[in-house]
Amino acid sequence: MWQRIQTVFLGITILSLIASIFLPIYLHVDASGKTHALYALHYTVIENNVRTSEYFPYSVIAVLYIAAATIAFIEIQKFRNRLLQVKLGALNAVFLAVAVGVAVYFASGLLKANQGGNYDYGLWAPFVAVISNWAAIRFIKRDEKIVRDSDRLR
Protein backbone atom coordinates (compact mmCIF):
# COMPACT_ATOMS: atom_id res chain seq x y z
CA MET A 1 0.00 0.00 0.00
CA TRP A 2 2.67 2.58 0.95
CA GLN A 3 4.82 1.62 -2.04
CA ARG A 4 2.32 3.33 -4.35
CA ILE A 5 3.13 6.98 -5.03
CA GLN A 6 -0.49 8.10 -4.66
CA THR A 7 -0.48 6.85 -1.08
CA VAL A 8 2.54 9.04 -0.36
CA PHE A 9 0.74 12.04 -1.88
CA LEU A 10 -2.35 11.32 0.21
CA GLY A 11 -0.14 11.09 3.30
CA ILE A 12 1.29 14.51 2.46
CA THR A 13 -2.27 15.78 2.10
CA ILE A 14 -3.17 14.51 5.57
CA LEU A 15 -0.03 15.92 7.19
CA SER A 16 -0.44 19.34 5.62
CA LEU A 17 -4.08 19.52 6.71
CA ILE A 18 -3.21 18.56 10.28
CA ALA A 19 -0.43 21.15 10.31
CA SER A 20 -2.87 23.74 8.94
CA ILE A 21 -5.07 23.34 12.01
CA PHE A 22 -2.25 24.43 14.33
CA LEU A 23 -0.56 27.09 12.18
CA PRO A 24 -1.88 30.66 12.13
CA ILE A 25 -3.77 31.70 8.99
CA TYR A 26 -3.58 35.43 9.68
CA LEU A 27 -1.33 37.35 12.04
CA HIS A 28 -1.26 41.06 12.90
CA VAL A 29 0.42 43.06 15.65
CA ASP A 30 -0.83 46.64 15.75
CA ALA A 31 0.93 49.72 17.10
CA SER A 32 -0.51 49.33 20.60
CA GLY A 33 0.95 45.82 20.92
CA LYS A 34 -2.37 44.07 20.42
CA THR A 35 -1.92 40.74 18.59
CA HIS A 36 -4.63 39.39 16.29
CA ALA A 37 -4.24 35.78 15.19
CA LEU A 38 -6.62 33.63 13.17
CA TYR A 39 -6.18 29.89 13.48
CA ALA A 40 -8.33 27.25 11.82
CA LEU A 41 -10.02 26.61 15.16
CA HIS A 42 -10.36 30.13 16.60
CA TYR A 43 -9.65 33.85 16.33
CA THR A 44 -7.50 35.14 19.19
CA VAL A 45 -6.76 38.66 20.38
CA ILE A 46 -3.94 39.09 22.90
CA GLU A 47 -3.79 42.43 24.71
CA ASN A 48 -1.74 43.03 27.87
CA ASN A 49 -1.24 39.28 28.31
CA VAL A 50 -5.00 38.74 28.29
CA ARG A 51 -6.12 36.28 25.65
CA THR A 52 -9.64 36.33 24.28
CA SER A 53 -10.70 33.70 21.77
CA GLU A 54 -13.70 33.48 19.51
CA TYR A 55 -14.50 30.03 18.15
CA PHE A 56 -17.63 30.50 16.06
CA PRO A 57 -17.71 30.88 12.98
CA TYR A 58 -13.95 30.38 12.60
CA SER A 59 -13.99 26.74 13.72
CA VAL A 60 -15.74 25.85 10.44
CA ILE A 61 -12.30 25.95 8.82
CA ALA A 62 -10.97 23.26 11.19
CA VAL A 63 -14.06 21.10 10.65
CA LEU A 64 -13.51 21.22 6.89
CA TYR A 65 -9.78 20.45 7.28
CA ILE A 66 -10.55 17.46 9.51
CA ALA A 67 -13.21 16.23 7.08
CA ALA A 68 -10.76 16.48 4.17
CA ALA A 69 -8.04 14.66 6.13
CA THR A 70 -10.52 11.92 7.05
CA ILE A 71 -11.57 11.48 3.43
CA ALA A 72 -7.91 11.25 2.40
CA PHE A 73 -7.33 8.60 5.09
CA ILE A 74 -10.33 6.59 3.88
CA GLU A 75 -9.04 6.99 0.33
CA ILE A 76 -5.75 5.38 1.36
CA GLN A 77 -7.63 2.43 2.88
CA LYS A 78 -9.58 1.80 -0.35
CA PHE A 79 -6.48 1.01 -2.43
CA ARG A 80 -8.11 -2.10 -3.94
CA ASN A 81 -10.95 -0.08 -5.49
CA ARG A 82 -9.37 2.58 -7.68
CA LEU A 83 -12.63 3.98 -9.05
CA LEU A 84 -13.87 4.62 -5.51
CA GLN A 85 -10.51 6.25 -4.76
CA VAL A 86 -10.98 8.64 -7.69
CA LYS A 87 -14.49 9.52 -6.49
CA LEU A 88 -13.25 10.10 -2.95
CA GLY A 89 -10.42 12.24 -4.35
CA ALA A 90 -12.92 14.37 -6.23
CA LEU A 91 -15.02 14.75 -3.08
CA ASN A 92 -11.88 15.65 -1.17
CA ALA A 93 -11.04 18.29 -3.78
CA VAL A 94 -14.43 19.90 -3.16
CA PHE A 95 -13.88 19.92 0.61
CA LEU A 96 -10.39 21.38 0.15
CA ALA A 97 -11.65 24.11 -2.19
CA VAL A 98 -14.41 25.10 0.23
CA ALA A 99 -12.01 25.03 3.20
CA VAL A 100 -9.43 27.21 1.44
CA GLY A 101 -12.18 29.56 0.26
CA VAL A 102 -13.59 29.96 3.77
CA ALA A 103 -10.09 30.52 5.22
CA VAL A 104 -9.33 33.20 2.63
CA TYR A 105 -12.73 34.83 3.26
CA PHE A 106 -12.19 35.08 7.02
CA ALA A 107 -8.55 36.14 6.71
CA SER A 108 -9.29 38.85 4.14
CA GLY A 109 -12.14 40.13 6.33
CA LEU A 110 -9.71 40.44 9.24
CA LEU A 111 -7.12 42.02 6.96
CA LYS A 112 -9.59 44.76 6.04
CA ALA A 113 -10.90 45.17 9.60
CA ASN A 114 -7.45 45.55 11.15
CA GLN A 115 -5.96 47.64 8.30
CA GLY A 116 -3.00 45.33 7.87
CA GLY A 117 -1.46 42.07 8.83
CA ASN A 118 -0.05 39.11 6.99
CA TYR A 119 -1.29 35.82 5.70
CA ASP A 120 0.68 33.14 7.48
CA TYR A 121 1.66 29.50 6.94
CA GLY A 122 -1.75 28.18 7.95
CA LEU A 123 -3.19 29.65 4.77
CA TRP A 124 -0.50 28.28 2.46
CA ALA A 125 -0.27 24.73 3.84
CA PRO A 126 -3.72 23.72 2.49
CA PHE A 127 -2.49 24.59 -1.00
CA VAL A 128 0.10 21.83 -0.54
CA ALA A 129 -2.82 19.52 0.32
CA VAL A 130 -4.69 20.59 -2.83
CA ILE A 131 -1.67 19.90 -5.06
CA SER A 132 -0.96 16.57 -3.34
CA ASN A 133 -4.59 15.49 -3.68
CA TRP A 134 -4.54 16.41 -7.38
CA ALA A 135 -1.32 14.41 -7.91
CA ALA A 136 -2.78 11.40 -6.07
CA ILE A 137 -5.88 11.43 -8.29
CA ARG A 138 -3.67 11.64 -11.35
CA PHE A 139 -1.60 8.63 -10.32
CA ILE A 140 -4.69 6.62 -9.33
CA LYS A 141 -6.13 7.24 -12.80
CA ARG A 142 -2.82 6.19 -14.35
CA ASP A 143 -2.88 2.92 -12.38
CA GLU A 144 -6.46 2.26 -13.47
CA LYS A 145 -5.47 2.83 -17.11
CA ILE A 146 -2.56 0.39 -16.79
CA VAL A 147 -4.86 -2.27 -15.29
CA ARG A 148 -7.47 -1.79 -18.00
CA ASP A 149 -4.83 -1.97 -20.75
CA SER A 150 -3.45 -5.20 -19.30
CA ASP A 151 -6.95 -6.71 -19.10
CA ARG A 152 -7.57 -5.84 -22.73
CA LEU A 153 -4.37 -7.63 -23.84
CA ARG A 154 -5.43 -10.95 -22.29
PDB file of C-alpha atoms in Angstrom:
ATOM      1  CA  MET A   1       0.000   0.000   0.000  1.00  0.00           C
ATOM      2  CA  TRP A   2       2.673   2.576   0.951  1.00  0.00           C
ATOM      3  CA  GLN A   3       4.816   1.620  -2.043  1.00  0.00           C
ATOM      4  CA  ARG A   4       2.323   3.332  -4.348  1.00  0.00           C
ATOM      5  CA  ILE A   5       3.128   6.980  -5.030  1.00  0.00           C
ATOM      6  CA  GLN A   6      -0.489   8.101  -4.663  1.00  0.00           C
ATOM      7  CA  THR A   7      -0.478   6.851  -1.077  1.00  0.00           C
ATOM      8  CA  VAL A   8       2.536   9.041  -0.357  1.00  0.00           C
ATOM      9  CA  PHE A   9       0.740  12.040  -1.877  1.00  0.00           C
ATOM     10  CA  LEU A  10      -2.350  11.324   0.215  1.00  0.00           C
ATOM     11  CA  GLY A  11      -0.135  11.091   3.303  1.00  0.00           C
ATOM     12  CA  ILE A  12       1.294  14.515   2.464  1.00  0.00           C
ATOM     13  CA  THR A  13      -2.274  15.785   2.102  1.00  0.00           C
ATOM     14  CA  ILE A  14      -3.174  14.509   5.571  1.00  0.00           C
ATOM     15  CA  LEU A  15      -0.028  15.919   7.191  1.00  0.00           C
ATOM     16  CA  SER A  16      -0.436  19.344   5.622  1.00  0.00           C
ATOM     17  CA  LEU A  17      -4.080  19.524   6.713  1.00  0.00           C
ATOM     18  CA  ILE A  18      -3.208  18.556  10.278  1.00  0.00           C
ATOM     19  CA  ALA A  19      -0.430  21.153  10.311  1.00  0.00           C
ATOM     20  CA  SER A  20      -2.873  23.741   8.945  1.00  0.00           C
ATOM     21  CA  ILE A  21      -5.065  23.344  12.007  1.00  0.00           C
ATOM     22  CA  PHE A  22      -2.253  24.428  14.331  1.00  0.00           C
ATOM     23  CA  LEU A  23      -0.562  27.089  12.183  1.00  0.00           C
ATOM     24  CA  PRO A  24      -1.881  30.664  12.131  1.00  0.00           C
ATOM     25  CA  ILE A  25      -3.766  31.699   8.995  1.00  0.00           C
ATOM     26  CA  TYR A  26      -3.582  35.431   9.684  1.00  0.00           C
ATOM     27  CA  LEU A  27      -1.325  37.352  12.042  1.00  0.00           C
ATOM     28  CA  HIS A  28      -1.262  41.055  12.900  1.00  0.00           C
ATOM     29  CA  VAL A  29       0.423  43.064  15.650  1.00  0.00           C
ATOM     30  CA  ASP A  30      -0.830  46.636  15.748  1.00  0.00           C
ATOM     31  CA  ALA A  31       0.934  49.721  17.104  1.00  0.00           C
ATOM     32  CA  SER A  32      -0.514  49.331  20.602  1.00  0.00           C
ATOM     33  CA  GLY A  33       0.948  45.822  20.919  1.00  0.00           C
ATOM     34  CA  LYS A  34      -2.375  44.066  20.420  1.00  0.00           C
ATOM     35  CA  THR A  35      -1.924  40.742  18.593  1.00  0.00           C
ATOM     36  CA  HIS A  36      -4.627  39.390  16.293  1.00  0.00           C
ATOM     37  CA  ALA A  37      -4.237  35.781  15.185  1.00  0.00           C
ATOM     38  CA  LEU A  38      -6.618  33.628  13.171  1.00  0.00           C
ATOM     39  CA  TYR A  39      -6.183  29.889  13.477  1.00  0.00           C
ATOM     40  CA  ALA A  40      -8.325  27.249  11.825  1.00  0.00           C
ATOM     41  CA  LEU A  41     -10.024  26.610  15.158  1.00  0.00           C
ATOM     42  CA  HIS A  42     -10.361  30.133  16.599  1.00  0.00           C
ATOM     43  CA  TYR A  43      -9.651  33.849  16.334  1.00  0.00           C
ATOM     44  CA  THR A  44      -7.497  35.142  19.193  1.00  0.00           C
ATOM     45  CA  VAL A  45      -6.757  38.659  20.378  1.00  0.00           C
ATOM     46  CA  ILE A  46      -3.944  39.090  22.902  1.00  0.00           C
ATOM     47  CA  GLU A  47      -3.791  42.430  24.707  1.00  0.00           C
ATOM     48  CA  ASN A  48      -1.740  43.031  27.872  1.00  0.00           C
ATOM     49  CA  ASN A  49      -1.239  39.279  28.313  1.00  0.00           C
ATOM     50  CA  VAL A  50      -4.999  38.738  28.293  1.00  0.00           C
ATOM     51  CA  ARG A  51      -6.122  36.278  25.651  1.00  0.00           C
ATOM     52  CA  THR A  52      -9.643  36.330  24.281  1.00  0.00           C
ATOM     53  CA  SER A  53     -10.696  33.701  21.774  1.00  0.00           C
ATOM     54  CA  GLU A  54     -13.696  33.481  19.509  1.00  0.00           C
ATOM     55  CA  TYR A  55     -14.501  30.030  18.148  1.00  0.00           C
ATOM     56  CA  PHE A  56     -17.631  30.496  16.063  1.00  0.00           C
ATOM     57  CA  PRO A  57     -17.712  30.877  12.984  1.00  0.00           C
ATOM     58  CA  TYR A  58     -13.949  30.378  12.601  1.00  0.00           C
ATOM     59  CA  SER A  59     -13.993  26.738  13.725  1.00  0.00           C
ATOM     60  CA  VAL A  60     -15.739  25.849  10.443  1.00  0.00           C
ATOM     61  CA  ILE A  61     -12.302  25.950   8.824  1.00  0.00           C
ATOM     62  CA  ALA A  62     -10.971  23.260  11.187  1.00  0.00           C
ATOM     63  CA  VAL A  63     -14.056  21.104  10.652  1.00  0.00           C
ATOM     64  CA  LEU A  64     -13.510  21.221   6.890  1.00  0.00           C
ATOM     65  CA  TYR A  65      -9.779  20.451   7.283  1.00  0.00           C
ATOM     66  CA  ILE A  66     -10.550  17.461   9.505  1.00  0.00           C
ATOM     67  CA  ALA A  67     -13.212  16.231   7.080  1.00  0.00           C
ATOM     68  CA  ALA A  68     -10.761  16.481   4.165  1.00  0.00           C
ATOM     69  CA  ALA A  69      -8.045  14.659   6.126  1.00  0.00           C
ATOM     70  CA  THR A  70     -10.521  11.920   7.055  1.00  0.00           C
ATOM     71  CA  ILE A  71     -11.573  11.484   3.428  1.00  0.00           C
ATOM     72  CA  ALA A  72      -7.906  11.246   2.400  1.00  0.00           C
ATOM     73  CA  PHE A  73      -7.329   8.600   5.087  1.00  0.00           C
ATOM     74  CA  ILE A  74     -10.328   6.589   3.875  1.00  0.00           C
ATOM     75  CA  GLU A  75      -9.038   6.988   0.331  1.00  0.00           C
ATOM     76  CA  ILE A  76      -5.749   5.378   1.357  1.00  0.00           C
ATOM     77  CA  GLN A  77      -7.630   2.426   2.881  1.00  0.00           C
ATOM     78  CA  LYS A  78      -9.584   1.803  -0.353  1.00  0.00           C
ATOM     79  CA  PHE A  79      -6.481   1.011  -2.430  1.00  0.00           C
ATOM     80  CA  ARG A  80      -8.110  -2.096  -3.943  1.00  0.00           C
ATOM     81  CA  ASN A  81     -10.952  -0.076  -5.491  1.00  0.00           C
ATOM     82  CA  ARG A  82      -9.368   2.581  -7.679  1.00  0.00           C
ATOM     83  CA  LEU A  83     -12.629   3.976  -9.053  1.00  0.00           C
ATOM     84  CA  LEU A  84     -13.865   4.618  -5.512  1.00  0.00           C
ATOM     85  CA  GLN A  85     -10.508   6.252  -4.764  1.00  0.00           C
ATOM     86  CA  VAL A  86     -10.982   8.636  -7.693  1.00  0.00           C
ATOM     87  CA  LYS A  87     -14.492   9.516  -6.486  1.00  0.00           C
ATOM     88  CA  LEU A  88     -13.247  10.104  -2.951  1.00  0.00           C
ATOM     89  CA  GLY A  89     -10.423  12.236  -4.352  1.00  0.00           C
ATOM     90  CA  ALA A  90     -12.923  14.371  -6.231  1.00  0.00           C
ATOM     91  CA  LEU A  91     -15.020  14.750  -3.077  1.00  0.00           C
ATOM     92  CA  ASN A  92     -11.877  15.655  -1.171  1.00  0.00           C
ATOM     93  CA  ALA A  93     -11.043  18.294  -3.778  1.00  0.00           C
ATOM     94  CA  VAL A  94     -14.435  19.898  -3.158  1.00  0.00           C
ATOM     95  CA  PHE A  95     -13.877  19.917   0.609  1.00  0.00           C
ATOM     96  CA  LEU A  96     -10.388  21.381   0.150  1.00  0.00           C
ATOM     97  CA  ALA A  97     -11.653  24.105  -2.194  1.00  0.00           C
ATOM     98  CA  VAL A  98     -14.410  25.096   0.232  1.00  0.00           C
ATOM     99  CA  ALA A  99     -12.008  25.035   3.195  1.00  0.00           C
ATOM    100  CA  VAL A 100      -9.434  27.206   1.439  1.00  0.00           C
ATOM    101  CA  GLY A 101     -12.180  29.564   0.260  1.00  0.00           C
ATOM    102  CA  VAL A 102     -13.590  29.962   3.773  1.00  0.00           C
ATOM    103  CA  ALA A 103     -10.092  30.518   5.219  1.00  0.00           C
ATOM    104  CA  VAL A 104      -9.332  33.204   2.626  1.00  0.00           C
ATOM    105  CA  TYR A 105     -12.727  34.831   3.260  1.00  0.00           C
ATOM    106  CA  PHE A 106     -12.191  35.077   7.025  1.00  0.00           C
ATOM    107  CA  ALA A 107      -8.550  36.145   6.711  1.00  0.00           C
ATOM    108  CA  SER A 108      -9.294  38.847   4.139  1.00  0.00           C
ATOM    109  CA  GLY A 109     -12.138  40.126   6.331  1.00  0.00           C
ATOM    110  CA  LEU A 110      -9.713  40.444   9.242  1.00  0.00           C
ATOM    111  CA  LEU A 111      -7.124  42.016   6.964  1.00  0.00           C
ATOM    112  CA  LYS A 112      -9.588  44.757   6.039  1.00  0.00           C
ATOM    113  CA  ALA A 113     -10.904  45.172   9.597  1.00  0.00           C
ATOM    114  CA  ASN A 114      -7.449  45.550  11.148  1.00  0.00           C
ATOM    115  CA  GLN A 115      -5.955  47.639   8.301  1.00  0.00           C
ATOM    116  CA  GLY A 116      -3.003  45.330   7.869  1.00  0.00           C
ATOM    117  CA  GLY A 117      -1.461  42.073   8.835  1.00  0.00           C
ATOM    118  CA  ASN A 118      -0.054  39.109   6.992  1.00  0.00           C
ATOM    119  CA  TYR A 119      -1.293  35.821   5.701  1.00  0.00           C
ATOM    120  CA  ASP A 120       0.678  33.142   7.476  1.00  0.00           C
ATOM    121  CA  TYR A 121       1.658  29.499   6.938  1.00  0.00           C
ATOM    122  CA  GLY A 122      -1.746  28.180   7.951  1.00  0.00           C
ATOM    123  CA  LEU A 123      -3.193  29.646   4.767  1.00  0.00           C
ATOM    124  CA  TRP A 124      -0.503  28.279   2.455  1.00  0.00           C
ATOM    125  CA  ALA A 125      -0.271  24.727   3.844  1.00  0.00           C
ATOM    126  CA  PRO A 126      -3.719  23.720   2.487  1.00  0.00           C
ATOM    127  CA  PHE A 127      -2.487  24.591  -1.000  1.00  0.00           C
ATOM    128  CA  VAL A 128       0.099  21.827  -0.536  1.00  0.00           C
ATOM    129  CA  ALA A 129      -2.824  19.522   0.316  1.00  0.00           C
ATOM    130  CA  VAL A 130      -4.694  20.588  -2.832  1.00  0.00           C
ATOM    131  CA  ILE A 131      -1.673  19.904  -5.058  1.00  0.00           C
ATOM    132  CA  SER A 132      -0.958  16.571  -3.343  1.00  0.00           C
ATOM    133  CA  ASN A 133      -4.587  15.491  -3.680  1.00  0.00           C
ATOM    134  CA  TRP A 134      -4.539  16.406  -7.380  1.00  0.00           C
ATOM    135  CA  ALA A 135      -1.320  14.412  -7.908  1.00  0.00           C
ATOM    136  CA  ALA A 136      -2.782  11.404  -6.066  1.00  0.00           C
ATOM    137  CA  ILE A 137      -5.884  11.433  -8.285  1.00  0.00           C
ATOM    138  CA  ARG A 138      -3.671  11.640 -11.349  1.00  0.00           C
ATOM    139  CA  PHE A 139      -1.601   8.626 -10.322  1.00  0.00           C
ATOM    140  CA  ILE A 140      -4.690   6.620  -9.333  1.00  0.00           C
ATOM    141  CA  LYS A 141      -6.131   7.236 -12.800  1.00  0.00           C
ATOM    142  CA  ARG A 142      -2.822   6.188 -14.346  1.00  0.00           C
ATOM    143  CA  ASP A 143      -2.881   2.916 -12.375  1.00  0.00           C
ATOM    144  CA  GLU A 144      -6.456   2.263 -13.472  1.00  0.00           C
ATOM    145  CA  LYS A 145      -5.470   2.832 -17.107  1.00  0.00           C
ATOM    146  CA  ILE A 146      -2.563   0.390 -16.788  1.00  0.00           C
ATOM    147  CA  VAL A 147      -4.862  -2.271 -15.294  1.00  0.00           C
ATOM    148  CA  ARG A 148      -7.471  -1.790 -18.000  1.00  0.00           C
ATOM    149  CA  ASP A 149      -4.829  -1.975 -20.748  1.00  0.00           C
ATOM    150  CA  SER A 150      -3.446  -5.202 -19.303  1.00  0.00           C
ATOM    151  CA  ASP A 151      -6.952  -6.712 -19.096  1.00  0.00           C
ATOM    152  CA  ARG A 152      -7.568  -5.837 -22.731  1.00  0.00           C
ATOM    153  CA  LEU A 153      -4.367  -7.632 -23.844  1.00  0.00           C
ATOM    154  CA  ARG A 154      -5.432 -10.953 -22.288  1.00  0.00           C
TER     155      ARG A 154
END
